Amino acid sequence: NANAVIEAVVRARPPTAKGRYLEGVTISATMSPGVRIDPSPYLSGV
């Protein structure tokens, strides 16, 4: 579930970090090319 992974990464953000913490998301299988995903729809609920 992409939403759970992105939410966990954002929650693990250090409190001293400023600015945009998550710039991009790429998903890929072991031997296949990566597919870029726009994280903004997932960040709206976090």
PDB file of N, CA and C in Angstrom:
ATOM      1  N   ASN A   1       0.841  -1.163   0.000  1.00  0.00           N
ATOM      2  CA  ASN A   1       0.000   0.000   0.000  1.00  0.00           C
ATOM      3  C   ASN A   1       0.896   1.240   0.000  1.00  0.00           C
ATOM      4  N   ALA A   2       0.841   1.972  -1.076  1.00  0.00           N
ATOM      5  CA  ALA A   2       1.701   3.150  -1.232  1.00  0.00           C
ATOM      6  C   ALA A   2       1.408   4.207  -0.177  1.00  0.00           C
ATOM      7  N   ASN A   3       0.158   4.358   0.167  1.00  0.00           N
ATOM      8  CA  ASN A   3      -0.207   5.364   1.162  1.00  0.00           C
ATOM      9  C   ASN A   3       0.439   5.071   2.510  1.00  0.00           C
ATOM     10  N   ALA A   4       0.463   3.822   2.925  1.00  0.00           N
ATOM     11  CA  ALA A   4       1.066   3.446   4.209  1.00  0.00           C
ATOM     12  C   ALA A   4       2.570   3.677   4.203  1.00  0.00           C
ATOM     13  N   VAL A   5       3.228   3.377   3.103  1.00  0.00           N
ATOM     14  CA  VAL A   5       4.680   3.573   3.009  1.00  0.00           C
ATOM     15  C   VAL A   5       5.027   5.056   3.065  1.00  0.00           C
ATOM     16  N   ILE A   6       4.337   5.865   2.292  1.00  0.00           N
ATOM     17  CA  ILE A   6       4.618   7.304   2.267  1.00  0.00           C
ATOM     18  C   ILE A   6       4.304   7.924   3.623  1.00  0.00           C
ATOM     19  N   GLU A   7       3.216   7.497   4.251  1.00  0.00           N
ATOM     20  CA  GLU A   7       2.861   8.017   5.573  1.00  0.00           C
ATOM     21  C   GLU A   7       3.923   7.663   6.611  1.00  0.00           C
ATOM     22  N   ALA A   8       4.472   6.455   6.541  1.00  0.00           N
ATOM     23  CA  ALA A   8       5.519   6.043   7.479  1.00  0.00           C
ATOM     24  C   ALA A   8       6.795   6.858   7.281  1.00  0.00           C
ATOM     25  N   VAL A   9       7.142   7.153   6.046  1.00  0.00           N
ATOM     26  CA  VAL A   9       8.339   7.954   5.763  1.00  0.00           C
ATOM     27  C   VAL A   9       8.154   9.374   6.285  1.00  0.00           C
ATOM     28  N   VAL A  10       6.990   9.946   6.061  1.00  0.00           N
ATOM     29  CA  VAL A  10       6.739  11.315   6.527  1.00  0.00           C
ATOM     30  C   VAL A  10       6.719  11.362   8.052  1.00  0.00           C
ATOM     31  N   ARG A  11       6.171  10.341   8.697  1.00  0.00           N
ATOM     32  CA  ARG A  11       6.136  10.293  10.156  1.00  0.00           C
ATOM     33  C   ARG A  11       7.531  10.144  10.754  1.00  0.00           C
ATOM     34  N   ALA A  12       8.450   9.520  10.025  1.00  0.00           N
ATOM     35  CA  ALA A  12       9.812   9.316  10.516  1.00  0.00           C
ATOM     36  C   ALA A  12      10.687  10.550  10.314  1.00  0.00           C
ATOM     37  N   ARG A  13      10.126  11.598   9.745  1.00  0.00           N
ATOM     38  CA  ARG A  13      10.869  12.836   9.498  1.00  0.00           C
ATOM     39  C   ARG A  13      11.376  13.426  10.812  1.00  0.00           C
ATOM     40  N   PRO A  14      12.659  13.784  10.867  1.00  0.00           N
ATOM     41  CA  PRO A  14      13.192  14.406  12.085  1.00  0.00           C
ATOM     42  C   PRO A  14      12.536  15.771  12.315  1.00  0.00           C
ATOM     43  N   PRO A  15      12.303  16.145  13.555  1.00  0.00           N
ATOM     44  CA  PRO A  15      11.649  17.428  13.828  1.00  0.00           C
ATOM     45  C   PRO A  15      12.478  18.635  13.391  1.00  0.00           C
ATOM     46  N   THR A  16      13.779  18.467  13.225  1.00  0.00           N
ATOM     47  CA  THR A  16      14.622  19.591  12.811  1.00  0.00           C
ATOM     48  C   THR A  16      14.648  19.779  11.300  1.00  0.00           C
ATOM     49  N   ALA A  17      14.101  18.830  10.533  1.00  0.00           N
ATOM     50  CA  ALA A  17      14.097  18.937   9.070  1.00  0.00           C
ATOM     51  C   ALA A  17      13.116  20.019   8.642  1.00  0.00           C
ATOM     52  N   LYS A  18      13.546  20.851   7.704  1.00  0.00           N
ATOM     53  CA  LYS A  18      12.699  21.934   7.214  1.00  0.00           C
ATOM     54  C   LYS A  18      12.503  21.789   5.717  1.00  0.00           C
ATOM     55  N   GLY A  19      11.459  22.394   5.220  1.00  0.00           N
ATOM     56  CA  GLY A  19      11.198  22.373   3.789  1.00  0.00           C
ATOM     57  C   GLY A  19      10.483  21.106   3.344  1.00  0.00           C
ATOM     58  N   ARG A  20      10.572  20.853   2.070  1.00  0.00           N
ATOM     59  CA  ARG A  20       9.899  19.701   1.478  1.00  0.00           C
ATOM     60  C   ARG A  20      10.708  18.447   1.769  1.00  0.00           C
ATOM     61  N   TYR A  21      10.143  17.519   2.512  1.00  0.00           N
ATOM     62  CA  TYR A  21      10.872  16.325   2.954  1.00  0.00           C
ATOM     63  C   TYR A  21      10.816  15.219   1.914  1.00  0.00           C
ATOM     64  N   LEU A  22       9.706  15.055   1.244  1.00  0.00           N
ATOM     65  CA  LEU A  22       9.529  13.988   0.265  1.00  0.00           C
ATOM     66  C   LEU A  22       9.411  14.631  -1.111  1.00  0.00           C
ATOM     67  N   GLU A  23      10.432  14.467  -1.947  1.00  0.00           N
ATOM     68  CA  GLU A  23      10.436  15.122  -3.251  1.00  0.00           C
ATOM     69  C   GLU A  23       9.884  14.257  -4.366  1.00  0.00           C
ATOM     70  N   GLY A  24      10.084  12.950  -4.282  1.00  0.00           N
ATOM     71  CA  GLY A  24       9.598  12.077  -5.339  1.00  0.00           C
ATOM     72  C   GLY A  24       9.536  10.641  -4.879  1.00  0.00           C
ATOM     73  N   VAL A  25       8.728   9.844  -5.581  1.00  0.00           N
ATOM     74  CA  VAL A  25       8.575   8.433  -5.258  1.00  0.00           C
ATOM     75  C   VAL A  25       8.715   7.643  -6.547  1.00  0.00           C
ATOM     76  N   THR A  26       9.533   6.594  -6.508  1.00  0.00           N
ATOM     77  CA  THR A  26       9.703   5.704  -7.652  1.00  0.00           C
ATOM     78  C   THR A  26       9.510   4.274  -7.180  1.00  0.00           C
ATOM     79  N   ILE A  27       8.665   3.532  -7.898  1.00  0.00           N
ATOM     80  CA  ILE A  27       8.398   2.136  -7.561  1.00  0.00           C
ATOM     81  C   ILE A  27       8.914   1.267  -8.692  1.00  0.00           C
ATOM     82  N   SER A  28       9.579   0.153  -8.326  1.00  0.00           N
ATOM     83  CA  SER A  28      10.058  -0.773  -9.353  1.00  0.00           C
ATOM     84  C   SER A  28      10.130  -2.178  -8.790  1.00  0.00           C
ATOM     85  N   ALA A  29      10.037  -3.157  -9.683  1.00  0.00           N
ATOM     86  CA  ALA A  29      10.276  -4.544  -9.313  1.00  0.00           C
ATOM     87  C   ALA A  29      11.787  -4.770  -9.365  1.00  0.00           C
ATOM     88  N   THR A  30      12.238  -5.958  -9.052  1.00  0.00           N
ATOM     89  CA  THR A  30      13.667  -6.229  -8.956  1.00  0.00           C
ATOM     90  C   THR A  30      14.410  -5.963 -10.257  1.00  0.00           C
ATOM     91  N   MET A  31      13.931  -6.468 -11.350  1.00  0.00           N
ATOM     92  CA  MET A  31      14.643  -6.339 -12.626  1.00  0.00           C
ATOM     93  C   MET A  31      13.825  -5.568 -13.661  1.00  0.00           C
ATOM     94  N   SER A  32      13.106  -4.554 -13.244  1.00  0.00           N
ATOM     95  CA  SER A  32      12.310  -3.773 -14.186  1.00  0.00           C
ATOM     96  C   SER A  32      12.588  -2.290 -13.983  1.00  0.00           C
ATOM     97  N   PRO A  33      12.262  -1.480 -14.975  1.00  0.00           N
ATOM     98  CA  PRO A  33      12.490  -0.040 -14.831  1.00  0.00           C
ATOM     99  C   PRO A  33      11.547   0.564 -13.786  1.00  0.00           C
ATOM    100  N   GLY A  34      11.982   1.647 -13.192  1.00  0.00           N
ATOM    101  CA  GLY A  34      11.177   2.319 -12.175  1.00  0.00           C
ATOM    102  C   GLY A  34      10.082   3.165 -12.793  1.00  0.00           C
ATOM    103  N   VAL A  35       9.005   3.334 -12.051  1.00  0.00           N
ATOM    104  CA  VAL A  35       7.878   4.167 -12.468  1.00  0.00           C
ATOM    105  C   VAL A  35       7.736   5.268 -11.433  1.00  0.00           C
ATOM    106  N   ARG A  36       7.842   6.522 -11.906  1.00  0.00           N
ATOM    107  CA  ARG A  36       7.715   7.660 -10.992  1.00  0.00           C
ATOM    108  C   ARG A  36       6.257   7.872 -10.621  1.00  0.00           C
ATOM    109  N   ILE A  37       6.042   8.170  -9.339  1.00  0.00           N
ATOM    110  CA  ILE A  37       4.700   8.428  -8.825  1.00  0.00           C
ATOM    111  C   ILE A  37       4.702   9.796  -8.160  1.00  0.00           C
ATOM    112  N   ASP A  38       3.674  10.576  -8.434  1.00  0.00           N
ATOM    113  CA  ASP A  38       3.534  11.887  -7.807  1.00  0.00           C
ATOM    114  C   ASP A  38       3.056  11.693  -6.365  1.00  0.00           C
ATOM    115  N   PRO A  39       3.836  12.107  -5.362  1.00  0.00           N
ATOM    116  CA  PRO A  39       3.448  11.857  -3.970  1.00  0.00           C
ATOM    117  C   PRO A  39       2.395  12.820  -3.424  1.00  0.00           C
ATOM    118  N   SER A  40       2.067  13.895  -4.137  1.00  0.00           N
ATOM    119  CA  SER A  40       1.164  14.903  -3.580  1.00  0.00           C
ATOM    120  C   SER A  40      -0.225  14.377  -3.214  1.00  0.00           C
ATOM    121  N   PRO A  41      -0.847  13.465  -3.976  1.00  0.00           N
ATOM    122  CA  PRO A  41      -2.153  12.953  -3.520  1.00  0.00           C
ATOM    123  C   PRO A  41      -2.059  12.178  -2.205  1.00  0.00           C
ATOM    124  N   TYR A  42      -0.931  11.536  -1.961  1.00  0.00           N
ATOM    125  CA  TYR A  42      -0.755  10.767  -0.736  1.00  0.00           C
ATOM    126  C   TYR A  42      -0.425  11.666   0.445  1.00  0.00           C
ATOM    127  N   LEU A  43       0.149  12.821   0.185  1.00  0.00           N
ATOM    128  CA  LEU A  43       0.554  13.719   1.265  1.00  0.00           C
ATOM    129  C   LEU A  43      -0.599  14.569   1.782  1.00  0.00           C
ATOM    130  N   SER A  44      -1.693  14.656   1.041  1.00  0.00           N
ATOM    131  CA  SER A  44      -2.801  15.508   1.466  1.00  0.00           C
ATOM    132  C   SER A  44      -3.447  15.012   2.755  1.00  0.00           C
ATOM    133  N   GLY A  45      -3.438  13.692   2.997  1.00  0.00           N
ATOM    134  CA  GLY A  45      -4.050  13.152   4.202  1.00  0.00           C
ATOM    135  C   GLY A  45      -3.101  12.998   5.360  1.00  0.00           C
ATOM    136  N   VAL A  46      -1.819  13.305   5.168  1.00  0.00           N
ATOM    137  CA  VAL A  46      -0.816  13.095   6.227  1.00  0.00           C
ATOM    138  C   VAL A  46      -0.654  14.344   7.046  1.00  0.00           C
TER     139      VAL A  46
END
